[in-house]
Short mmCIF file of C-alpha atoms in Angstrom, two decimals:
data_model
loop_
_atom_site.label_atom_id
_atom_site.label_comp_id
_atom_site.label_asym_id
_atom_site.label_seq_id
_atom_site.Cartn_x
_atom_site.Cartn_y
_atom_site.Cartn_z
CA MET A 23 0.00 0.00 0.00
CA ARG A 24 1.40 3.39 -0.99
CA ARG A 25 2.21 5.76 1.87
CA PHE A 26 1.55 9.45 1.28
CA ALA A 27 3.72 12.20 2.73
CA ALA A 28 0.70 14.44 3.32
CA THR A 29 -3.08 14.46 3.36
CA ALA A 30 -5.40 17.37 2.69
CA CYS A 31 -9.08 18.19 2.92
CA ILE A 32 -10.97 20.67 0.78
CA ASP A 33 -14.25 21.78 2.33
CA TRP A 34 -16.18 22.75 -0.80
CA SER A 35 -19.17 25.00 -1.45
CA GLY A 36 -21.99 25.43 -3.94
CA GLN A 37 -22.59 29.10 -3.14
CA ALA A 38 -22.82 31.10 -6.37
CA VAL A 39 -20.48 33.94 -5.36
CA ALA A 40 -16.87 34.85 -6.06
CA GLN A 41 -15.58 33.83 -2.61
CA PRO A 42 -17.87 31.27 -1.01
CA LYS A 43 -17.71 31.26 2.79
CA GLY A 44 -17.66 27.47 2.80
CA LEU A 45 -14.27 27.06 1.10
CA ALA A 46 -11.49 25.85 3.38
CA VAL A 47 -8.30 23.87 2.78
CA ALA A 48 -6.22 22.08 5.41
CA ILE A 49 -3.14 19.90 5.12
CA ALA A 50 -1.58 17.36 7.48
CA ARG A 51 2.03 16.24 7.12
CA GLU A 52 3.35 12.91 8.40
CA SER A 53 3.65 14.41 11.89
CA GLY A 54 2.62 17.57 13.71
CA PRO A 55 -0.70 19.38 13.75
CA PRO A 56 -2.78 19.95 10.63
CA ALA A 57 -2.73 23.49 9.27
CA LEU A 58 -5.01 25.68 7.21
CA ILE A 59 -3.78 26.91 3.85
CA GLU A 60 -5.16 30.41 3.45
CA PRO A 61 -4.09 32.58 0.51
CA GLU A 62 -4.14 36.32 0.88
CA GLY A 63 -7.64 37.52 0.18
CA GLY A 64 -9.20 34.12 0.76
CA TRP A 65 -10.11 31.17 -1.45
CA THR A 66 -12.05 31.13 -4.68
CA ARG A 67 -12.97 27.99 -6.58
CA GLY A 68 -10.57 29.09 -9.31
CA GLY A 69 -7.85 29.51 -6.69
CA ILE A 70 -8.36 25.97 -5.46
CA LEU A 71 -8.24 24.72 -9.06
CA ASP A 72 -4.90 26.52 -9.53
CA TRP A 73 -3.59 25.01 -6.28
CA LEU A 74 -4.52 21.52 -7.44
CA ARG A 75 -2.84 22.13 -10.79
CA SER A 76 0.32 23.19 -8.95
CA LEU A 77 0.27 19.93 -6.97
CA ALA A 78 -0.06 17.98 -10.21
CA LYS A 79 2.83 19.87 -11.81
CA ALA A 80 5.04 19.29 -8.76
CA LYS A 81 4.03 15.60 -8.54
CA ALA A 82 3.30 16.25 -4.88
CA ASP A 83 3.10 13.18 -2.65
CA ILE A 84 -0.35 13.96 -1.26
CA VAL A 85 -3.90 12.61 -1.19
CA ILE A 86 -6.62 15.27 -1.27
CA GLY A 87 -10.12 14.67 0.04
CA LEU A 88 -12.94 16.59 -1.66
CA ASP A 89 -16.11 17.10 0.37
CA LEU A 90 -18.52 16.72 -2.55
CA SER A 91 -20.14 14.07 -4.71
CA PRO A 92 -18.39 13.69 -8.08
CA THR A 93 -21.37 11.96 -9.71
CA PHE A 94 -25.12 11.48 -9.52
CA PRO A 95 -26.86 8.13 -9.02
CA PHE A 96 -26.70 5.88 -12.08
CA LEU A 97 -27.18 2.24 -11.15
CA ASP A 98 -30.69 2.59 -9.71
CA THR A 99 -32.15 3.47 -13.13
CA GLY A 100 -29.33 2.70 -15.55
CA ALA A 101 -28.66 6.40 -16.26
CA TYR A 102 -27.79 9.63 -14.49
CA PHE A 103 -30.82 11.26 -16.13
CA PRO A 104 -33.16 8.46 -17.28
CA GLY A 105 -35.40 9.54 -20.14
CA TRP A 106 -33.13 12.40 -21.27
CA SER A 107 -31.41 11.79 -24.61
CA GLU A 108 -28.33 13.73 -23.46
CA SER A 109 -27.80 11.63 -20.32
CA PRO A 110 -24.03 10.97 -20.22
CA ALA A 111 -22.45 7.53 -20.13
CA ASP A 112 -19.80 8.03 -17.45
CA PRO A 113 -18.56 10.55 -14.84
CA ARG A 114 -16.28 12.54 -17.12
CA ALA A 115 -19.04 12.88 -19.70
CA LEU A 116 -21.29 14.05 -16.85
CA TRP A 117 -18.76 16.74 -15.87
CA ALA A 118 -18.55 17.82 -19.51
CA LEU A 119 -22.36 18.11 -19.77
CA VAL A 120 -22.57 20.25 -16.63
CA GLU A 121 -19.78 22.46 -17.96
CA ARG A 122 -21.36 22.87 -21.37
CA ILE A 123 -24.70 24.01 -19.94
CA ALA A 124 -23.26 26.14 -17.12
CA ALA A 125 -20.19 27.47 -18.97
CA ASP A 126 -21.35 31.10 -18.81
CA ASP A 127 -22.15 30.99 -15.07
CA PRO A 128 -19.51 32.98 -13.13
CA HIS A 129 -17.34 31.59 -10.32
CA MET A 130 -17.82 27.97 -11.44
CA SER A 131 -21.42 28.13 -10.25
CA ALA A 132 -24.04 25.96 -11.93
CA ASN A 133 -27.39 27.73 -11.72
CA SER A 134 -27.90 27.39 -15.47
CA PHE A 135 -27.71 23.62 -15.16
CA VAL A 136 -30.16 23.52 -12.25
CA ASP A 137 -32.61 25.71 -14.20
CA HIS A 138 -32.10 23.99 -17.55
CA LEU A 139 -35.42 22.92 -19.10
CA GLU A 140 -34.53 19.21 -19.11
CA ALA A 141 -32.04 18.98 -16.22
CA SER A 142 -34.40 20.76 -13.80
CA ARG A 143 -36.85 17.86 -14.08
CA TYR A 144 -34.50 15.75 -11.93
CA PHE A 145 -34.02 18.21 -9.05
CA ARG A 146 -35.94 19.40 -6.01
CA ARG A 147 -35.47 23.17 -5.98
CA HIS A 148 -36.48 26.07 -3.73
CA GLY A 149 -40.01 27.35 -3.85
CA GLY A 150 -41.57 23.90 -3.69
CA ARG A 151 -40.40 23.07 -7.21
CA GLU A 152 -39.89 19.33 -7.51
CA GLY A 153 -39.12 17.97 -10.96
CA ASP A 154 -41.31 15.19 -12.28
CA ARG A 155 -38.23 12.95 -12.47
CA PHE A 156 -36.88 13.72 -8.98
CA GLY A 157 -38.14 10.37 -7.77
CA GLY A 158 -40.10 11.42 -4.69
CA GLY A 159 -39.20 10.92 -1.03
CA ILE A 160 -35.63 11.77 -0.19
CA GLY A 161 -34.65 11.45 -3.85
CA ARG A 162 -32.37 9.05 -5.70
CA LEU A 163 -29.20 7.85 -4.00
CA ARG A 164 -25.90 6.45 -5.21
CA GLU A 165 -25.09 2.92 -4.05
CA VAL A 166 -22.54 4.21 -1.53
CA GLU A 167 -25.17 6.56 -0.14
CA ARG A 168 -27.67 3.73 0.21
CA HIS A 169 -24.98 1.71 1.99
CA GLN A 170 -24.13 4.61 4.30
CA ARG A 171 -27.73 4.97 5.39
CA ALA A 172 -28.40 1.23 5.70
CA THR A 173 -25.34 0.68 7.90
CA GLY A 174 -25.71 3.87 9.92
CA GLN A 175 -22.29 5.16 8.87
CA ALA A 176 -23.76 8.40 7.50
CA ASN A 177 -27.13 9.98 6.75
CA SER A 178 -26.54 10.94 3.15
CA TRP A 179 -28.80 13.27 1.18
CA SER A 180 -29.66 12.90 -2.46
CA CYS A 181 -27.49 15.02 -4.75
CA PHE A 182 -30.68 15.86 -6.66
CA ASN A 183 -32.05 17.65 -3.60
CA LEU A 184 -31.11 21.35 -3.59
CA VAL A 185 -33.21 22.41 -0.59
CA GLY A 186 -32.25 22.60 3.08
CA ALA A 187 -29.09 23.08 5.13
CA GLY A 188 -27.90 19.53 4.47
CA GLN A 189 -28.24 19.63 0.68
CA VAL A 190 -25.12 18.70 -1.25
CA GLY A 191 -26.33 19.05 -4.85
CA LYS A 192 -25.07 22.58 -5.47
CA SER A 193 -21.58 21.86 -4.15
CA SER A 194 -21.46 18.68 -6.21
CA LEU A 195 -22.38 20.55 -9.40
CA THR A 196 -19.76 23.26 -8.83
CA GLY A 197 -17.30 20.48 -8.01
CA MET A 198 -18.07 18.80 -11.32
CA ARG A 199 -17.18 22.02 -13.12
CA MET A 200 -13.89 22.15 -11.25
CA LEU A 201 -13.13 18.50 -12.03
CA HIS A 202 -13.87 19.08 -15.71
CA ALA A 203 -11.46 22.03 -15.74
CA LEU A 204 -8.80 19.96 -13.96
CA ASP A 205 -9.06 17.62 -16.97
CA GLY A 206 -7.53 14.54 -15.39
CA ALA A 207 -4.38 16.28 -14.19
CA ILE A 208 -4.83 14.44 -10.88
CA PRO A 209 -6.21 10.88 -10.76
CA PHE A 210 -9.49 10.49 -8.85
CA TRP A 211 -10.01 7.23 -6.95
CA PRO A 212 -11.88 4.96 -7.59
CA PHE A 213 -12.47 6.10 -11.19
CA ASP A 214 -8.68 5.90 -11.57
CA PRO A 215 -6.22 3.55 -9.85
CA VAL A 216 -3.93 4.86 -7.11
CA PRO A 217 -0.83 6.14 -8.94
CA ASP A 218 2.71 5.15 -7.95
CA GLU A 219 3.63 8.81 -7.53
CA GLY A 220 2.04 12.25 -7.51
CA PRO A 221 -1.20 13.51 -5.98
CA LEU A 222 -4.52 11.67 -5.75
CA LEU A 223 -8.08 12.91 -5.27
CA ILE A 224 -10.70 11.08 -3.22
CA GLU A 225 -14.28 11.86 -2.19
CA ILE A 226 -14.66 12.33 1.55
CA TYR A 227 -17.49 13.03 3.98
CA THR A 228 -16.32 15.25 6.85
CA SER A 229 -18.85 13.77 9.25
CA LEU A 230 -16.95 10.45 9.09
CA ALA A 231 -13.85 12.18 10.38
CA ALA A 232 -15.89 13.92 13.08
CA ARG A 233 -17.29 10.57 14.28
CA ALA A 234 -13.78 9.09 14.36
CA ALA A 235 -12.68 12.09 16.41
CA GLY A 236 -15.38 11.45 18.98
CA VAL A 237 -17.72 14.25 17.94
CA GLY A 238 -21.23 13.01 18.74
CA LYS A 239 -23.95 12.69 16.12
CA GLY A 240 -25.95 15.42 17.79
CA ARG A 241 -23.16 17.97 17.40
CA SER A 242 -21.30 17.22 14.20
CA LYS A 243 -19.77 20.70 13.92
CA VAL A 244 -16.88 22.07 15.97
CA ARG A 245 -16.83 25.83 16.42
CA ASP A 246 -14.38 26.55 19.26
CA ALA A 247 -10.76 25.99 20.22
CA GLU A 248 -11.48 23.43 22.93
CA GLY A 249 -13.69 21.32 20.67
CA LEU A 250 -10.99 21.30 18.00
CA ARG A 251 -8.32 20.35 20.54
CA MET A 252 -10.40 17.44 21.82
CA ALA A 253 -11.14 16.18 18.31
CA LEU A 254 -7.49 16.29 17.24
CA THR A 255 -6.36 14.63 20.47
CA ALA A 256 -8.80 11.79 19.84
CA LEU A 257 -7.16 11.32 16.43
CA GLY A 258 -3.68 11.25 17.95
CA SER A 259 -2.79 14.64 16.52
CA PRO A 260 -1.17 17.63 18.23
CA ASP A 261 -3.40 20.65 18.63
CA CYS A 262 -3.26 23.51 16.13
CA PRO A 263 -1.92 26.96 16.97
CA PRO A 264 -4.78 29.42 17.65
CA LEU A 265 -6.96 30.06 14.60
CA ALA A 266 -8.20 33.42 13.39
CA ARG A 267 -11.66 31.85 13.19
CA TYR A 268 -13.30 28.70 14.48
CA ASP A 269 -16.08 28.23 11.95
CA ASP A 270 -17.15 24.73 11.02
CA HIS A 271 -15.59 24.94 7.55
CA ALA A 272 -12.10 25.49 8.94
CA THR A 273 -12.47 22.89 11.69
CA ASP A 274 -14.05 20.34 9.32
CA ALA A 275 -11.03 20.67 7.03
CA LEU A 276 -8.50 20.41 9.88
CA ILE A 277 -10.14 17.41 11.54
CA THR A 278 -10.58 15.58 8.24
CA ALA A 279 -6.99 16.19 7.12
CA ALA A 280 -5.78 14.78 10.45
CA TRP A 281 -8.12 11.77 10.20
CA LEU A 282 -7.01 11.02 6.65
CA ARG A 283 -3.38 10.82 7.81
CA GLU A 284 -4.14 7.46 9.44
CA ALA A 285 -7.14 6.40 7.35
CA VAL A 286 -5.27 6.33 4.02
CA GLN A 287 -2.90 3.75 5.53
CA MET A 288 -5.77 1.30 6.09
CA GLN A 289 -5.81 -1.15 3.18
CA GLY A 290 -9.45 -2.12 3.73
CA LEU A 291 -10.68 1.41 3.04
CA TRP A 292 -9.23 1.21 -0.48
CA SER A 293 -11.11 -2.00 -1.28
CA PRO A 294 -14.49 -1.79 0.51
CA GLU A 295 -16.57 -4.93 0.23
CA GLY A 296 -19.63 -3.18 -1.18
CA MET A 297 -17.83 -1.41 -4.03
CA SER A 298 -18.19 -3.38 -7.27
CA GLY A 299 -16.38 -2.43 -10.46
CA ARG A 300 -19.51 -0.85 -11.94
CA ILE A 301 -20.09 1.20 -8.81
CA ALA A 302 -16.47 2.36 -8.84
CA GLN A 303 -16.57 3.41 -12.48
CA LEU A 304 -20.06 4.94 -12.72
CA GLU A 305 -20.83 6.35 -9.26
CA GLY A 306 -17.61 6.42 -7.29
CA TRP A 307 -17.29 5.78 -3.56
CA THR A 308 -16.90 7.86 -0.41
CA PHE A 309 -13.49 7.06 1.08
CA GLY A 310 -13.84 5.69 4.59
CA ILE A 311 -17.21 3.99 4.09
CA ARG A 312 -16.73 0.31 4.91
#
């Protein structure tokens, strides 16, 4: 099993503004406390894309967790968008479709895709607007999301749901635009195999790291120095120097980067029993889900 010199977490956002408040990046080296990476003026999605490109160019020995879904459900109906003639055949074609429709949206946002005449039929949107192909109930789920809910490892939401504080659809769509722009410069597990060298992207769910750090289900967010210290201690990590802010985006990124430091060394997490080849290639998998 390859050992990585560093792990990182990108807390992503679907907010359609130049500098989304939800963007945060943290990195953990082989030892010592995790640390936030904060460029002057703050992060933009384009800034994170440039940072990832720099890691690819440098062949950095790092695995980067992205807190977003890189695909929509496919296996439940045999298509990402069943009944739509433009429904793509695989994840990269999905990213290309989102980009083509939302190309003129600023800041890598994706409102044009959400409001597209055909695409909108699959989403639940604000104002009580539920597309006729949303699927009802909580919406369609990827196989890993079904597995998360069935085993109690996580309470995943449908990526087709765009309503409520827990929705992940908007961040997933903006993430797809970023992944399309990255154009394969960094392999993304499990769509791609783990490379012998250079960086690697994985999908992560920050709540998994929080659970591993002893943060109870009733309080999944850490917003103070003492809570962060306790979480890092539970993960065997030194505490961070004082932060300028203790919002849940910064602490999510720090805790997850520290958790990944040990988690990526666990062989079983790279070959979960429930992940078939078709699941890996068409829907992906959340790293850390057993």
